[in-house]
Coordinates of C-alpha atoms in Angstrom, one line a residue:
X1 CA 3.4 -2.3 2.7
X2 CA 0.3 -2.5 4.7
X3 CA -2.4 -4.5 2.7
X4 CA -5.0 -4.5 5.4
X5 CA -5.3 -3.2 8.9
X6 CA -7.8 -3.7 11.8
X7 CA -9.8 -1.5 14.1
X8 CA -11.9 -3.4 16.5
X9 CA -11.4 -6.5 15.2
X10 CA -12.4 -5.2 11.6
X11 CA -10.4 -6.1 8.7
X12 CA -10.0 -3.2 6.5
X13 CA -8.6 -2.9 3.2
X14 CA -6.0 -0.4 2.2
X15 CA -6.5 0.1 -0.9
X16 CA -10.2 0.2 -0.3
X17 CA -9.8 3.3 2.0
X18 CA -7.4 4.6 -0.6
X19 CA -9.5 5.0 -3.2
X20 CA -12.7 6.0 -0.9
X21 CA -10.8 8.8 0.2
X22 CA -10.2 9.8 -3.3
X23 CA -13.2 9.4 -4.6
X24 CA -14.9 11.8 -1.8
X25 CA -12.3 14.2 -2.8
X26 CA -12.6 13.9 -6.4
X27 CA -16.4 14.7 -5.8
X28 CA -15.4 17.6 -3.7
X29 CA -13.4 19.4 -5.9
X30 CA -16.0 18.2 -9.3
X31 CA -18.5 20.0 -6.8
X32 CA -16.9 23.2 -6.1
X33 CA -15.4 23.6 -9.8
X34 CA -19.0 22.9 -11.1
X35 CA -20.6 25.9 -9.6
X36 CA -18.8 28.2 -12.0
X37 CA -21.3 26.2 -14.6
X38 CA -24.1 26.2 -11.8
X39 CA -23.9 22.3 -12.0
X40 CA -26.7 20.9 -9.5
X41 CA -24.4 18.8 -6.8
X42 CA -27.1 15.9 -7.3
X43 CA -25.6 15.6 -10.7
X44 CA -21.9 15.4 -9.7
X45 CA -23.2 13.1 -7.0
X46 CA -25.5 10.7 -9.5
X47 CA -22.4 11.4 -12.3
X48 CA -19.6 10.2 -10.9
X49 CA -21.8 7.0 -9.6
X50 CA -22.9 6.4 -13.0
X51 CA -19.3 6.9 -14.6
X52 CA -18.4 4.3 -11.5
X53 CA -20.0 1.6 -12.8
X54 CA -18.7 2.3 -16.0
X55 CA -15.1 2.7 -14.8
X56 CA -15.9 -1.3 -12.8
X57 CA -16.9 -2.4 -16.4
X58 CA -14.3 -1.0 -18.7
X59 CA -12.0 -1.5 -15.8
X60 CA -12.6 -5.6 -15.6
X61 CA -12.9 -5.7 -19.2
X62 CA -9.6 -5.0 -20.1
X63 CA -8.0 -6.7 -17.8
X64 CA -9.7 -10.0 -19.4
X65 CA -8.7 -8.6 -22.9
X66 CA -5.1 -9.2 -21.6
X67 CA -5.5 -12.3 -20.7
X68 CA -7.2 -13.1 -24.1
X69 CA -5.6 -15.8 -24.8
X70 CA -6.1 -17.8 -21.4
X71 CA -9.8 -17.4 -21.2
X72 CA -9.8 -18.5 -25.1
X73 CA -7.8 -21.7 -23.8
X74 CA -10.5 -22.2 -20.7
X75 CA -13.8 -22.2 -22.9
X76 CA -12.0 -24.3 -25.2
X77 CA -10.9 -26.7 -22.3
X78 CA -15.1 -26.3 -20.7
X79 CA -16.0 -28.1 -24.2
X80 CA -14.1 -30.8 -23.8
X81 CA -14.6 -31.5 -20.2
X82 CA -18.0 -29.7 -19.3
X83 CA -16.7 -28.8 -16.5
X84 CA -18.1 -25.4 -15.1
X85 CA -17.2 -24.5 -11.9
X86 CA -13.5 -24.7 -13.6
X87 CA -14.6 -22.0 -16.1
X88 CA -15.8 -19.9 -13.4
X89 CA -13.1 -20.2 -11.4
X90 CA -10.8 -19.4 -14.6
X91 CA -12.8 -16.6 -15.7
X92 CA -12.5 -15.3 -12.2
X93 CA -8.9 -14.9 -12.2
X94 CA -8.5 -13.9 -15.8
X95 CA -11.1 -11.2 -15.3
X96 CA -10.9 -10.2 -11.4
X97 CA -8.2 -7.7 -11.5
X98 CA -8.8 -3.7 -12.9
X99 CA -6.5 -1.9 -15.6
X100 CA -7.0 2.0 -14.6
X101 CA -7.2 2.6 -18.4
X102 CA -10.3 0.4 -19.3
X103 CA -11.7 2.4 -16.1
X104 CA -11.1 5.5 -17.3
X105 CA -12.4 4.6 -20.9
X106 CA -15.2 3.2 -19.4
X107 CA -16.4 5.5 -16.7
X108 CA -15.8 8.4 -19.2
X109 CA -18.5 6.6 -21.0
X110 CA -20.8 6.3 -19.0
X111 CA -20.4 10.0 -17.9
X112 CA -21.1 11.3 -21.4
X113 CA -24.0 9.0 -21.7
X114 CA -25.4 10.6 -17.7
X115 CA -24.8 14.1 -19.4
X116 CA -26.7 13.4 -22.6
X117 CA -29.7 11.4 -20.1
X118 CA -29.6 14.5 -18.4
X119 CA -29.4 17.2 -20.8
X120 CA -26.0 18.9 -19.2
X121 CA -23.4 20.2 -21.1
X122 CA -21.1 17.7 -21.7
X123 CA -18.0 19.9 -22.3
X124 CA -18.6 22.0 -18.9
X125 CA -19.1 18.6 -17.2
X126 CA -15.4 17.2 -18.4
X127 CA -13.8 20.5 -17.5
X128 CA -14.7 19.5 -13.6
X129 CA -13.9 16.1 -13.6
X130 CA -10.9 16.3 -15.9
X131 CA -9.3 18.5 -12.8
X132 CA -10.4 16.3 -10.1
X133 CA -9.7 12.7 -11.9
X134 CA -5.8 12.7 -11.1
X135 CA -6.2 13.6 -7.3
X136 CA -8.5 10.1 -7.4
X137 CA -5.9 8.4 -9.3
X138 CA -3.1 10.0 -6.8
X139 CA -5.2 8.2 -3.9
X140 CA -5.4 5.1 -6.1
X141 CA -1.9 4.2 -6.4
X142 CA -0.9 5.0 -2.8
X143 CA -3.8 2.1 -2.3
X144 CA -1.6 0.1 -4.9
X145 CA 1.4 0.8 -3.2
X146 CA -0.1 -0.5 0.2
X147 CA -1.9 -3.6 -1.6
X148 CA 1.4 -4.6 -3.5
X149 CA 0.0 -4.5 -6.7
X150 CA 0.9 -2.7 -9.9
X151 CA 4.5 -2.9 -8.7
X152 CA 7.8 -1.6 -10.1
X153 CA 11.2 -2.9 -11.4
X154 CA 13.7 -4.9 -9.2
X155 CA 15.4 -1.8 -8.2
X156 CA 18.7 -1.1 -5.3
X157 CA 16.4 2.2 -4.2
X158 CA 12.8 0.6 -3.2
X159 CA 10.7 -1.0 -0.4
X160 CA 11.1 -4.9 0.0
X161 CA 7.7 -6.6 0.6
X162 CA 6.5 -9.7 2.5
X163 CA 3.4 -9.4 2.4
X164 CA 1.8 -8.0 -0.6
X165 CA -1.3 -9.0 -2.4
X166 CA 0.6 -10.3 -5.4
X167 CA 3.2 -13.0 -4.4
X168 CA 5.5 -12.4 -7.3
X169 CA 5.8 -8.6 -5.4
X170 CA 7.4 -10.0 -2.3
X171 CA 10.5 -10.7 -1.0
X172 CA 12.5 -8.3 -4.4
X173 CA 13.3 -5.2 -3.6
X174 CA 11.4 -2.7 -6.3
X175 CA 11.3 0.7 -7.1
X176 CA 7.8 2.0 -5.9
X177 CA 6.6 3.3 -9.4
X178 CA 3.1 3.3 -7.3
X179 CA 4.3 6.3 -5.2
X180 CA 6.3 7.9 -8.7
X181 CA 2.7 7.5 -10.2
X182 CA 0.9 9.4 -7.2
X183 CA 2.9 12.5 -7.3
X184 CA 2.9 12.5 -10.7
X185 CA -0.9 12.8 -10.9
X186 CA -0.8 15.2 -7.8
X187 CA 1.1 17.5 -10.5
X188 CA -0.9 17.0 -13.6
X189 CA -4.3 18.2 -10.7
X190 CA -2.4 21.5 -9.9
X191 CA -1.8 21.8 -13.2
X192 CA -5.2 21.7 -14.6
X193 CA -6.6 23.3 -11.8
X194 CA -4.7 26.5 -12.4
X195 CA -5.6 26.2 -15.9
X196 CA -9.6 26.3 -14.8
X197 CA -9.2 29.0 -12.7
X198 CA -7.6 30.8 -15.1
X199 CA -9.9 29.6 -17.6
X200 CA -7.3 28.4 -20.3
X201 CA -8.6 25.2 -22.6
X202 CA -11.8 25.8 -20.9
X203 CA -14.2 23.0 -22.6
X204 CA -11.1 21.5 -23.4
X205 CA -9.5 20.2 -20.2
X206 CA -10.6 16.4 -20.8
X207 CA -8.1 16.2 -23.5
X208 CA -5.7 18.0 -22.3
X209 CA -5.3 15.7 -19.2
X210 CA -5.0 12.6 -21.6
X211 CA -2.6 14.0 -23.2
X212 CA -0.5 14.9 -19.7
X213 CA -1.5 11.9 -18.5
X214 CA -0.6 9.5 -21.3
X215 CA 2.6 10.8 -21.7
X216 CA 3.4 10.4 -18.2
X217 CA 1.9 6.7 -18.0
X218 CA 4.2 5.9 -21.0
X219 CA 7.1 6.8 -19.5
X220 CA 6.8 5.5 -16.2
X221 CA 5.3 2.0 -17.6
X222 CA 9.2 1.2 -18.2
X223 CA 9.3 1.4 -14.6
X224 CA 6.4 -1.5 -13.9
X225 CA 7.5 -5.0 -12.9
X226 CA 4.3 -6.4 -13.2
X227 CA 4.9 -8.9 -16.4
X228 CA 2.0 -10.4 -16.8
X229 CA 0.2 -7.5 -18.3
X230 CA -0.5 -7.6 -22.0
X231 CA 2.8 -6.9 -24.0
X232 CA 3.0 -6.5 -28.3
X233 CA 5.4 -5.4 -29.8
X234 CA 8.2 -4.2 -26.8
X235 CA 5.4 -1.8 -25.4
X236 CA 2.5 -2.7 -22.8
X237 CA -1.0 -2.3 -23.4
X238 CA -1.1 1.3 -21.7
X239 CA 1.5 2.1 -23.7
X240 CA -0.6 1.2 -26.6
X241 CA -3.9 3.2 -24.9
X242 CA -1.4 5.9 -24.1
X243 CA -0.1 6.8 -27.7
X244 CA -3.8 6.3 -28.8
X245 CA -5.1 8.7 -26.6
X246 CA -2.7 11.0 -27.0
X247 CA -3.2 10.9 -30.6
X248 CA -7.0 11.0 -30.3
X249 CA -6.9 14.1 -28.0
X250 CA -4.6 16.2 -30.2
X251 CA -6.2 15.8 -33.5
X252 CA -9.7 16.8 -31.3
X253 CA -8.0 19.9 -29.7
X254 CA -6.7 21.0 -33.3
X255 CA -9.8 20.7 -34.9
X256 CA -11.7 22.8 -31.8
X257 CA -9.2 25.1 -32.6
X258 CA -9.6 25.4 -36.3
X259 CA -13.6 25.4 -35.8
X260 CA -13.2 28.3 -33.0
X261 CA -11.3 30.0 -35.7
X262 CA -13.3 29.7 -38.6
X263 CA -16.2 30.7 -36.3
X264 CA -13.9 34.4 -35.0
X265 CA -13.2 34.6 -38.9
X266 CA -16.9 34.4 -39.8
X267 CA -18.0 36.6 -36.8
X268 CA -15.6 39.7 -38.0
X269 CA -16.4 39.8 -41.8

């Protein structure tokens, strides 16, 4: 694992180049698949931007909710002792990490609240970024893989760190769930990008990624070794998010379906 690297005495964060990279690419592709829907590239540009500081948001914000209970305990304890440059620095731990959930939550969002600023049709929108938002997430997690964060189970077939971002990562041989994660995401993009250009689900791509997606994440979340994310009741909190979305996004597709119908049935008579 390669957290940082130098060029010309530069410091340079792997994870940060990570997800650049994917986040020109997820552009890209957005781009390209939005001029089936002559989609201005100034509002794939200003789009994803927008959704971006939605994803930081929702992103941060669940990570807190995890640790709950902590930052409950710290304003407590800044009652008692006034001491605020304590609650800062608590707060600043509790709430400096990113859960990819609460940044997909939250940059999706913000992206249906750029369409409706905008005019744009929302569903035409999703279709192009519902492609192009697992080849960013592919990018992410080799990032995570390189940073040492968002590891996997103590595993005999794995990578053995030293120098990770997270200490508990180091010096345990793990199975690089990270890597599992990346082509995994690299699948569910071909997938739905054969569906677009085939235009099956059309309008409906957005849910039929959460649904790939959540199943995928539930499964390999048995295969994370990070414990201090937000457990109840033998399942993490993506697990949780997964089953909800998963839910959400099937009862939607079924009652698009039903509506399309009842609109063909209309249409004959």
């Amino acid at each position: 694992m390669l957290p940082d690297f130098e060029i010309l005495s530069i410091k340079i964060s792997a994870y940060g180049v990570c997800v650049s990279v994917g986040l020109i690419l997820m552009g890209i592709v957005a781009f390209l698949l939005g001029r089936r829907y002559k989609i201005l590239f100034e509002d794939i540009l200003f789009g994803e931007l927008f959704s971006l500081i939605g994803a930081f948001i929702g992103a941060h914000i669940l990570y807190g909710i995890t640790y709950s209970k902590e930052i409950f305990n710290s304003f407590s304890e800044y009652f008692n002792n006034q001491n605020f440059n304590k609650l800062l620095e608590n707060l600043s731990a509790y709430m400096g990490g990113m859960v990819f959930y609460g940044g997909l939550i939250g940059g999706l969002l913000f992206g249906m609240l750029y369409c409706k600023l905008r005019k744009i049709n929302l569903e035409n929108y999703s279709d192009c970024f519902a492609v192009s938002i697992p080849l960013f997430h592919a990018f992410g997690r080799i990032g995570c893989f390189m940073s040492g964060c968002c590891y996997g189970i103590e595993s005999s077939f794995g990578f053995t760190s030293t120098n990770a971002i997270v200490s508990s990562c180091n010096y345990v041989n793990r199975f690089p769930v990270q890597l599992l994660e990346s082509a995994v995401n690299l699948l569910i993009f071909i997938t739905l990008l054969i569906l677009f250009f085939k235009r099956i689900m059309s309008n409906r791509l957005i849910f039929v990624y959460l649904i790939i997606y959540g199943i995928a994440r539930f499964f390999l979340e048995f295969l994370r070794g990070d414990e201090y994310r937000g457990i109840f009741l033998f399942l993490s909190t993506s697990q949780w998010i997964s089953l909800l979305l998963i839910a959400v996004s099937i009862i939607i597709l079924i009652m698009k379906n039903n509506r399309k119908k009842k609109c063909y049935t209309i249409g004959v008579k």
